[in-house]
PDB file of C-alpha atoms and ligand atoms in Angstrom:
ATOM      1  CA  UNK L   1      54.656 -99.349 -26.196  1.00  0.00           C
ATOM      2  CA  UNK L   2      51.910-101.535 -27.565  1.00  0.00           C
ATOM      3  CA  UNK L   3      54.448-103.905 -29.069  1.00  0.00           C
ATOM      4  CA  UNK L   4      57.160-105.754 -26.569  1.00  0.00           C
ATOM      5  CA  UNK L   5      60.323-107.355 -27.718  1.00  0.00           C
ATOM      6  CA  UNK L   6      60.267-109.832 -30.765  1.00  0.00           C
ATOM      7  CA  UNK L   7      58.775-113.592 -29.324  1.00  0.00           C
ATOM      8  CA  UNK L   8      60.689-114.805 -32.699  1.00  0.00           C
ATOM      9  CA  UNK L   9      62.926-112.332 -34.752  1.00  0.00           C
ATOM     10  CA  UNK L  10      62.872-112.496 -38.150  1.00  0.00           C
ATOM     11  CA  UNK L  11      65.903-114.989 -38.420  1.00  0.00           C
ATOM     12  CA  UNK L  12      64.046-117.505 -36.483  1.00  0.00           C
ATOM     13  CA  UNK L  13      61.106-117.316 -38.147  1.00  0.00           C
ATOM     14  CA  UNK L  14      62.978-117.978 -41.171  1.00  0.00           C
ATOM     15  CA  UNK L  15      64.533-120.985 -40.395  1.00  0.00           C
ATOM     16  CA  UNK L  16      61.609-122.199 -38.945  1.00  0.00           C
ATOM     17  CA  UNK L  17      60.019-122.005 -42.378  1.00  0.00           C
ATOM     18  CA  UNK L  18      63.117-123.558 -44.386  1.00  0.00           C
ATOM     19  CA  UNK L  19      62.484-126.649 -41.966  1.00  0.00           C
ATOM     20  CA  UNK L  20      58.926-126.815 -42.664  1.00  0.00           C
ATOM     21  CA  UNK L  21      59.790-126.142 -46.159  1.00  0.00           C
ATOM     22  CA  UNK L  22      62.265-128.657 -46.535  1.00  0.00           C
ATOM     23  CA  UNK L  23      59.675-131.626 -44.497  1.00  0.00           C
ATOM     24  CA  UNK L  24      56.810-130.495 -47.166  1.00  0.00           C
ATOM     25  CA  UNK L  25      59.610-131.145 -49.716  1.00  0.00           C
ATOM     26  CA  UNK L  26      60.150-134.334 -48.516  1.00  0.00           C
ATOM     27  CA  UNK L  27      56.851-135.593 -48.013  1.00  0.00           C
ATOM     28  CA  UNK L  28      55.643-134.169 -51.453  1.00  0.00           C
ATOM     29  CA  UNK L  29      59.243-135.770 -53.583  1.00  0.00           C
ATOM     30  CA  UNK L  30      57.718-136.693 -56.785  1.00  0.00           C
ATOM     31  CA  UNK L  31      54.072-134.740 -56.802  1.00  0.00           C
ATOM     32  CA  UNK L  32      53.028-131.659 -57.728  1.00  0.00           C
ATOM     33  CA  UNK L  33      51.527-129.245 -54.752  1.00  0.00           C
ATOM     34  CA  UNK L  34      48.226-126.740 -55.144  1.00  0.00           C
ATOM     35  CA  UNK L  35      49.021-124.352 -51.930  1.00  0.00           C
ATOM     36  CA  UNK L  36      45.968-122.249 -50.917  1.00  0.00           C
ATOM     37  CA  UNK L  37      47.338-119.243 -48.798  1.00  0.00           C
ATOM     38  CA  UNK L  38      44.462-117.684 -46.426  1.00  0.00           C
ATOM     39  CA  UNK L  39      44.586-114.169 -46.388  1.00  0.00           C
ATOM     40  CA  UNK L  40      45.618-111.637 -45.400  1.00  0.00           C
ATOM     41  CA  UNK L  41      47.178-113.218 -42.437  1.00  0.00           C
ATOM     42  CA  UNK L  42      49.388-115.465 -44.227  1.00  0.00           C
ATOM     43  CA  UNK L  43      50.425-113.650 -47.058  1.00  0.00           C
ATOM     44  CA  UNK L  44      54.408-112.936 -45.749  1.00  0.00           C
ATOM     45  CA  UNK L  45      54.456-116.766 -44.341  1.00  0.00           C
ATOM     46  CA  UNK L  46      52.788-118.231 -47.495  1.00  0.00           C
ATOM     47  CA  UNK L  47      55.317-116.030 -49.988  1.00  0.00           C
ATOM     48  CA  UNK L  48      58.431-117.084 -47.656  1.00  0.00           C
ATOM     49  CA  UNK L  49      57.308-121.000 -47.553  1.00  0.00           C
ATOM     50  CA  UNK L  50      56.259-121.678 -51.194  1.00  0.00           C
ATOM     51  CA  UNK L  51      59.501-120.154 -52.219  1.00  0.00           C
ATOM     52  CA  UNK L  52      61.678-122.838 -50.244  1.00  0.00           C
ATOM     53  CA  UNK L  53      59.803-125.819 -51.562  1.00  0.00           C
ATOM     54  CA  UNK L  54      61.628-127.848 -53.745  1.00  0.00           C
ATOM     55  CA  UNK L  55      58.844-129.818 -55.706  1.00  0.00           C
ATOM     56  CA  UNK L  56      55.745-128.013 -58.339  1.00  0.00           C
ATOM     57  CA  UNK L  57      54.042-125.826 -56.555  1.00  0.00           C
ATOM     58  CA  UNK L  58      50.631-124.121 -58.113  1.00  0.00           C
ATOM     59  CA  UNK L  59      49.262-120.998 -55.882  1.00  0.00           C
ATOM     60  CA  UNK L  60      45.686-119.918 -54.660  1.00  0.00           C
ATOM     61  CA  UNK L  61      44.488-118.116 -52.226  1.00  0.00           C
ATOM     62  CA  UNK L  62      41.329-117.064 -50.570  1.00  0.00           C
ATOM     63  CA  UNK L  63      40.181-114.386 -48.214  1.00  0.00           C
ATOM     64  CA  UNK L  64      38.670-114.625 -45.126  1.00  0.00           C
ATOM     65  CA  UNK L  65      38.180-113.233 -41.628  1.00  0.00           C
ATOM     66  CA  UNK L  66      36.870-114.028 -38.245  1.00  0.00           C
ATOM     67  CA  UNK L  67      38.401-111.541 -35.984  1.00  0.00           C
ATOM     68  CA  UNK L  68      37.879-107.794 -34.828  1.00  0.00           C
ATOM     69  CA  UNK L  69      40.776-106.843 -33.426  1.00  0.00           C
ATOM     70  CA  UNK L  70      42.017-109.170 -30.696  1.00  0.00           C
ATOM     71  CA  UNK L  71      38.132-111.274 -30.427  1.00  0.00           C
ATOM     72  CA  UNK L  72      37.419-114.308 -32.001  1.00  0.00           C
ATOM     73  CA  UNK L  73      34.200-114.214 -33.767  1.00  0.00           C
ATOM     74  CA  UNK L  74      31.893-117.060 -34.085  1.00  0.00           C
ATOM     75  CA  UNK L  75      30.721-116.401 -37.590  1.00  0.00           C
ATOM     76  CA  UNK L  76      33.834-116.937 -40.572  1.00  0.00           C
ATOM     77  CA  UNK L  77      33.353-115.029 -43.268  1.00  0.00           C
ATOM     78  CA  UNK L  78      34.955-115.986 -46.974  1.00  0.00           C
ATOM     79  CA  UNK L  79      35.092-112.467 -48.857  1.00  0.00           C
ATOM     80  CA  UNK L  80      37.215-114.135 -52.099  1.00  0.00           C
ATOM     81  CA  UNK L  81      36.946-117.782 -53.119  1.00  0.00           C
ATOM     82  CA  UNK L  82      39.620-120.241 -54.619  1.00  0.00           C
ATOM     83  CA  UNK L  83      39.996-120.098 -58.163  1.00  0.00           C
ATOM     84  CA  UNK L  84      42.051-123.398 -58.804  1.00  0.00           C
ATOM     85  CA  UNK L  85      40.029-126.580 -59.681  1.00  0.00           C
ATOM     86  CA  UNK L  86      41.244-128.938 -56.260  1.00  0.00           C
ATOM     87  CA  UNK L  87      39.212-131.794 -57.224  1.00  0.00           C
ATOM     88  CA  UNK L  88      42.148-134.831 -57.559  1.00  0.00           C
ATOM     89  CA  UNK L  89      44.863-132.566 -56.015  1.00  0.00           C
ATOM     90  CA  UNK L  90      47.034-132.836 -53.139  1.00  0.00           C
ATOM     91  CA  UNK L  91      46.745-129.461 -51.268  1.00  0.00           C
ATOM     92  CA  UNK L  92      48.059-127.557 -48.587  1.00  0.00           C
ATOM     93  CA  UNK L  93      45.926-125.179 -46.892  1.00  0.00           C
ATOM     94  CA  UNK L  94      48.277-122.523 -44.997  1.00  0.00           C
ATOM     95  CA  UNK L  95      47.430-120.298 -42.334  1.00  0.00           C
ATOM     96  CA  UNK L  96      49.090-117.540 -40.046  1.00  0.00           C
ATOM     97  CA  UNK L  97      48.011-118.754 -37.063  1.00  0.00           C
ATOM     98  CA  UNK L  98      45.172-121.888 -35.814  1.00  0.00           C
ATOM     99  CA  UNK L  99      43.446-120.043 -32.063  1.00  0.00           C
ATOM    100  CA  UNK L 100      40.215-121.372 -31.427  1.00  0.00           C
ATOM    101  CA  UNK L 101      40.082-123.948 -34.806  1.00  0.00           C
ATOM    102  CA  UNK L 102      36.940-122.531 -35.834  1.00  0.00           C
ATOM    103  CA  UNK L 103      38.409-120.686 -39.176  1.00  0.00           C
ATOM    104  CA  UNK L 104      40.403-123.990 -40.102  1.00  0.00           C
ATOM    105  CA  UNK L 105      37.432-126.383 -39.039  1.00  0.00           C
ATOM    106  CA  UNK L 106      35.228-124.425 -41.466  1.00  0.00           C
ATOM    107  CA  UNK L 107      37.515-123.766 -44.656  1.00  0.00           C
ATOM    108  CA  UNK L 108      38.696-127.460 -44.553  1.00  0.00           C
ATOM    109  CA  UNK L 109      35.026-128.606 -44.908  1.00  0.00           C
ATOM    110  CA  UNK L 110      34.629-126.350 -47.452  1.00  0.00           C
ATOM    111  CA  UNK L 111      37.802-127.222 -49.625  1.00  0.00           C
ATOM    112  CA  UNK L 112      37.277-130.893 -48.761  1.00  0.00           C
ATOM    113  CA  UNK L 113      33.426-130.722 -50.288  1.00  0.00           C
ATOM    114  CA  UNK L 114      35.537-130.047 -53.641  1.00  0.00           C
ATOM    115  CA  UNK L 115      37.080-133.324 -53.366  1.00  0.00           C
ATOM    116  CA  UNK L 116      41.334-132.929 -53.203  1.00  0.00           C
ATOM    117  CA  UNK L 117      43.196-136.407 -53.677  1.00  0.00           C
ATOM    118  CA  UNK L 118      44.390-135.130 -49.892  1.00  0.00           C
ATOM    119  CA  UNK L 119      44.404-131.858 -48.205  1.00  0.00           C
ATOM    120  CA  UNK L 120      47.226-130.392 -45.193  1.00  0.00           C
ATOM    121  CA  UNK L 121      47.310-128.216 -42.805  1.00  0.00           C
ATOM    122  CA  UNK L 122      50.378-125.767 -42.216  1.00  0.00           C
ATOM    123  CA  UNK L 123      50.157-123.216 -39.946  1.00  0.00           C
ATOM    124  CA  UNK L 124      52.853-120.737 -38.291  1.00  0.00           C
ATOM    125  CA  UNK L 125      51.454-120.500 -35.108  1.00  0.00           C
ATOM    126  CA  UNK L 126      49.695-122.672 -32.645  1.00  0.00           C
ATOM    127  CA  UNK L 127      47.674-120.906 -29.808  1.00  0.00           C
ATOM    128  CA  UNK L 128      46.671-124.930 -28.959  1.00  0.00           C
ATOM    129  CA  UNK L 129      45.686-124.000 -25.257  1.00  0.00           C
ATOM    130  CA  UNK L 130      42.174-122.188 -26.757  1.00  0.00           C
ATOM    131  CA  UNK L 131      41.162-125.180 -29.328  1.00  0.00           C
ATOM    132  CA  UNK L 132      37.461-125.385 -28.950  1.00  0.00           C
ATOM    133  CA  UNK L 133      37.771-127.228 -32.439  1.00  0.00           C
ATOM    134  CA  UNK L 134      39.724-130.429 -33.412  1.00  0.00           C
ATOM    135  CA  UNK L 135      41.328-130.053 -36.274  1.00  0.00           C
ATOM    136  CA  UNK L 136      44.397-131.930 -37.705  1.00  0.00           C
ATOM    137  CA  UNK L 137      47.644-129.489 -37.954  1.00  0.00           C
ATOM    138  CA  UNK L 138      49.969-131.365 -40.300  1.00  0.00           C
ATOM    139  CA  UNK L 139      52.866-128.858 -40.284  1.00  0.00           C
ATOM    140  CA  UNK L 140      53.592-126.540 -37.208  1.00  0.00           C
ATOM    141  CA  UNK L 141      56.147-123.453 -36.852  1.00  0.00           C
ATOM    142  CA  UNK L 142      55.402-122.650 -32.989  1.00  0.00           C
ATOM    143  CA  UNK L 143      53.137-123.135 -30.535  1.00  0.00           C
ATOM    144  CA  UNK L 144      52.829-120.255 -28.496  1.00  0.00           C
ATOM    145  CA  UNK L 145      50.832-119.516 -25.193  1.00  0.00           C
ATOM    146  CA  UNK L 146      47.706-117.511 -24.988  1.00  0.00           C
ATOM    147  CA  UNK L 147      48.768-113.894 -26.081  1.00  0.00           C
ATOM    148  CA  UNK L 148      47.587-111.868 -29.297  1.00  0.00           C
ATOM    149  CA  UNK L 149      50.563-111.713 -30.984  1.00  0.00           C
ATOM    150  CA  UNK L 150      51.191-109.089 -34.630  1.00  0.00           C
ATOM    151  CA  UNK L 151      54.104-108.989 -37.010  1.00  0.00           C
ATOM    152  CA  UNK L 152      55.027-111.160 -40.157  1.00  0.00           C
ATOM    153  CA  UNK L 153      51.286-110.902 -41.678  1.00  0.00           C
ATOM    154  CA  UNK L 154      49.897-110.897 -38.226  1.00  0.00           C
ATOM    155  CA  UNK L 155      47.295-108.100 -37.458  1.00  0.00           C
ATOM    156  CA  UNK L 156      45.943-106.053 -35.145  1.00  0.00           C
ATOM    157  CA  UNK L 157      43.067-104.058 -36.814  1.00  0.00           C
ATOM    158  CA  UNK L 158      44.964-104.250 -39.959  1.00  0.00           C
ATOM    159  CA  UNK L 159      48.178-102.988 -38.537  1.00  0.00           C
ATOM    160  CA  UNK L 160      51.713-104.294 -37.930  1.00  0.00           C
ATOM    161  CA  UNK L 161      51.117-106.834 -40.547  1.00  0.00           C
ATOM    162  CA  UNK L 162      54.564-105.253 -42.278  1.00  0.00           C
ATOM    163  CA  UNK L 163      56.814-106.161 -38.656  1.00  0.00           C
ATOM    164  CA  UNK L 164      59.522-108.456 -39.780  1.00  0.00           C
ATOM    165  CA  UNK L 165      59.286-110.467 -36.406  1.00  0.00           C
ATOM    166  CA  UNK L 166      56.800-112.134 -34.491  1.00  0.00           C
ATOM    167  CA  UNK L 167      56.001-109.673 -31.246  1.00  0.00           C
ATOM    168  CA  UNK L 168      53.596-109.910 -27.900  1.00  0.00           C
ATOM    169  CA  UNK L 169      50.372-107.161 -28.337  1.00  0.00           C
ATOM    170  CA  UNK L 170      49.163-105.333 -25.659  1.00  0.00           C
ATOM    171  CA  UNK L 171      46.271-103.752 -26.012  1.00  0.00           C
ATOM    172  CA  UNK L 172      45.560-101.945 -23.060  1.00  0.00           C
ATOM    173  CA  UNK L 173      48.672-100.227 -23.282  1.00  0.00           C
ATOM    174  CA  UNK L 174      47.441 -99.130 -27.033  1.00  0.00           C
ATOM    175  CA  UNK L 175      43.952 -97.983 -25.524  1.00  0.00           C
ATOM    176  CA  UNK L 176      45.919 -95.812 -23.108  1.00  0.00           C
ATOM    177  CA  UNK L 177      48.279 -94.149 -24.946  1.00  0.00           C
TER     178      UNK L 177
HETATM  179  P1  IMP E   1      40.414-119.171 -35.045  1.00  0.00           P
HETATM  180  O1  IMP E   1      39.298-119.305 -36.034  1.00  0.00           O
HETATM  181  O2  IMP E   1      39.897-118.820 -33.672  1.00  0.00           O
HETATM  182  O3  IMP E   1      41.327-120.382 -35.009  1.00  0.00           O
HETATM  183  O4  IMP E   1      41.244-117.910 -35.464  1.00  0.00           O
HETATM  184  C1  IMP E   1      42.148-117.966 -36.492  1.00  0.00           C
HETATM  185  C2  IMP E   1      42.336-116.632 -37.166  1.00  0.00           C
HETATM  186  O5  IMP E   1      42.232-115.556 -36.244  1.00  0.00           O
HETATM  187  C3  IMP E   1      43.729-116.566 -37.749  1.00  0.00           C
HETATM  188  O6  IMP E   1      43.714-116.938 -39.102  1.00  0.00           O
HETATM  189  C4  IMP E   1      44.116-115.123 -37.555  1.00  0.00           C
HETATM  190  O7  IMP E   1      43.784-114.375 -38.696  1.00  0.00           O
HETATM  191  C5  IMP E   1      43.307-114.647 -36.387  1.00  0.00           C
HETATM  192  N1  IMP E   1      44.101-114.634 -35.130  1.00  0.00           N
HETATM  193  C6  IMP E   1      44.030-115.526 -34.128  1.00  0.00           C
HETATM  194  N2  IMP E   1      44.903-115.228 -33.143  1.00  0.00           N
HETATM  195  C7  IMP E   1      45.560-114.123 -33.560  1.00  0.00           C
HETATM  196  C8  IMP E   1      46.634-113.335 -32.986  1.00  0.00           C
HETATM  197  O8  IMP E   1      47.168-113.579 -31.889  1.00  0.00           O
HETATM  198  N3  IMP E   1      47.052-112.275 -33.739  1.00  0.00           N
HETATM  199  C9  IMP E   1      46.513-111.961 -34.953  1.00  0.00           C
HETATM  200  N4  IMP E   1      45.533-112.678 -35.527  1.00  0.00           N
HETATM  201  C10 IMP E   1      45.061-113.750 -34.827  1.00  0.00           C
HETATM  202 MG1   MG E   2      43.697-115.377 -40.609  1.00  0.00          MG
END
């Protein structure tokens, strides 16, 4: 098997999210909220945490990628922009999972050239023992240690995105089979 036993099941993922959901809440009470979802990675976490904040909430996302299949690459690549006008806005920029930074390091540059009134970080997972870039992670589900993990909008080459829990890949074990 390719795919060990869940690292967080479904029912702690979720109320990991209803915490960070409820802190975003908090720290928003009285503004209004543009959340930018990067995809595809976060599209189950983004869906399940913008649905269990409490205050406005308008939706964007764009698409990127870095990865093929469990390497990060160097170069990020933006295949579908932001729509939403961010200039004046406080966003959120949310994210499946922060490895090596560089994805994060680059799209916050980006968004922050359009001039937001502020701009977050939320991110599901933190692999913070391969940071090569700083980068300020304002709302955390997990950190986790250094394995490739897939599930809950987590890929490898494009599969197991659809697994309702977070779960260990091995890939040598795939390669094998
Ligand atoms: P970074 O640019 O090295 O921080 O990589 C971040 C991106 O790589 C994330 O948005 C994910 O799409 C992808 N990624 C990093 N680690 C994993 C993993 O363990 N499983 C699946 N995707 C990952
Ligand atoms: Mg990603």
């Amino acid at each position: 098997m390719a795919i060990g036993k869940p690292l967080y099941t479904a029912a702690q993922i979720q109320h990991r999210v209803f915490q960070l959901a409820e802190q975003i809440s908090c720290d928003y009470h009285g503004k209004e909220i543009v959340a930018i979802g990067i995809l595809k990675g976060s599209f189950m976490f983004f869906a399940d945490l913008v649905r269990a904040i409490q205050v406005p909430v308008a939706v964007d996302f764009l698409v990127s990628s870095s990865y093929v299949k469990t390497t990060s690459a160097a170069e990020v690549k933006i295949h579908s922009d932001i729509r939403a006008d961010i200039s004046g806005k406080d966003v959120i920029l949310v994210d499946d999972i922060i490895d090596t930074g560089s994805s994060l390091t680059y799209l916050r540059a980006r968004l922050m050239a359009m001039n937001p009134a502020s701009l977050k970080i939320c991110v599901l997972l933190d692999k913070k023992v391969r940071r090569g870039f700083e980068v300020p992670v304002d709302y955390l589900g997990f950190e986790i240690e250094d394995h490739f993990v897939v599930g809950y909008g987590l890929d490898y080459d494009n599969q197991y995105r659809n697994l309702p829990c977070i779960s260990i890949f091995h890939e040598d074990v795939e390669n094998e089979a």
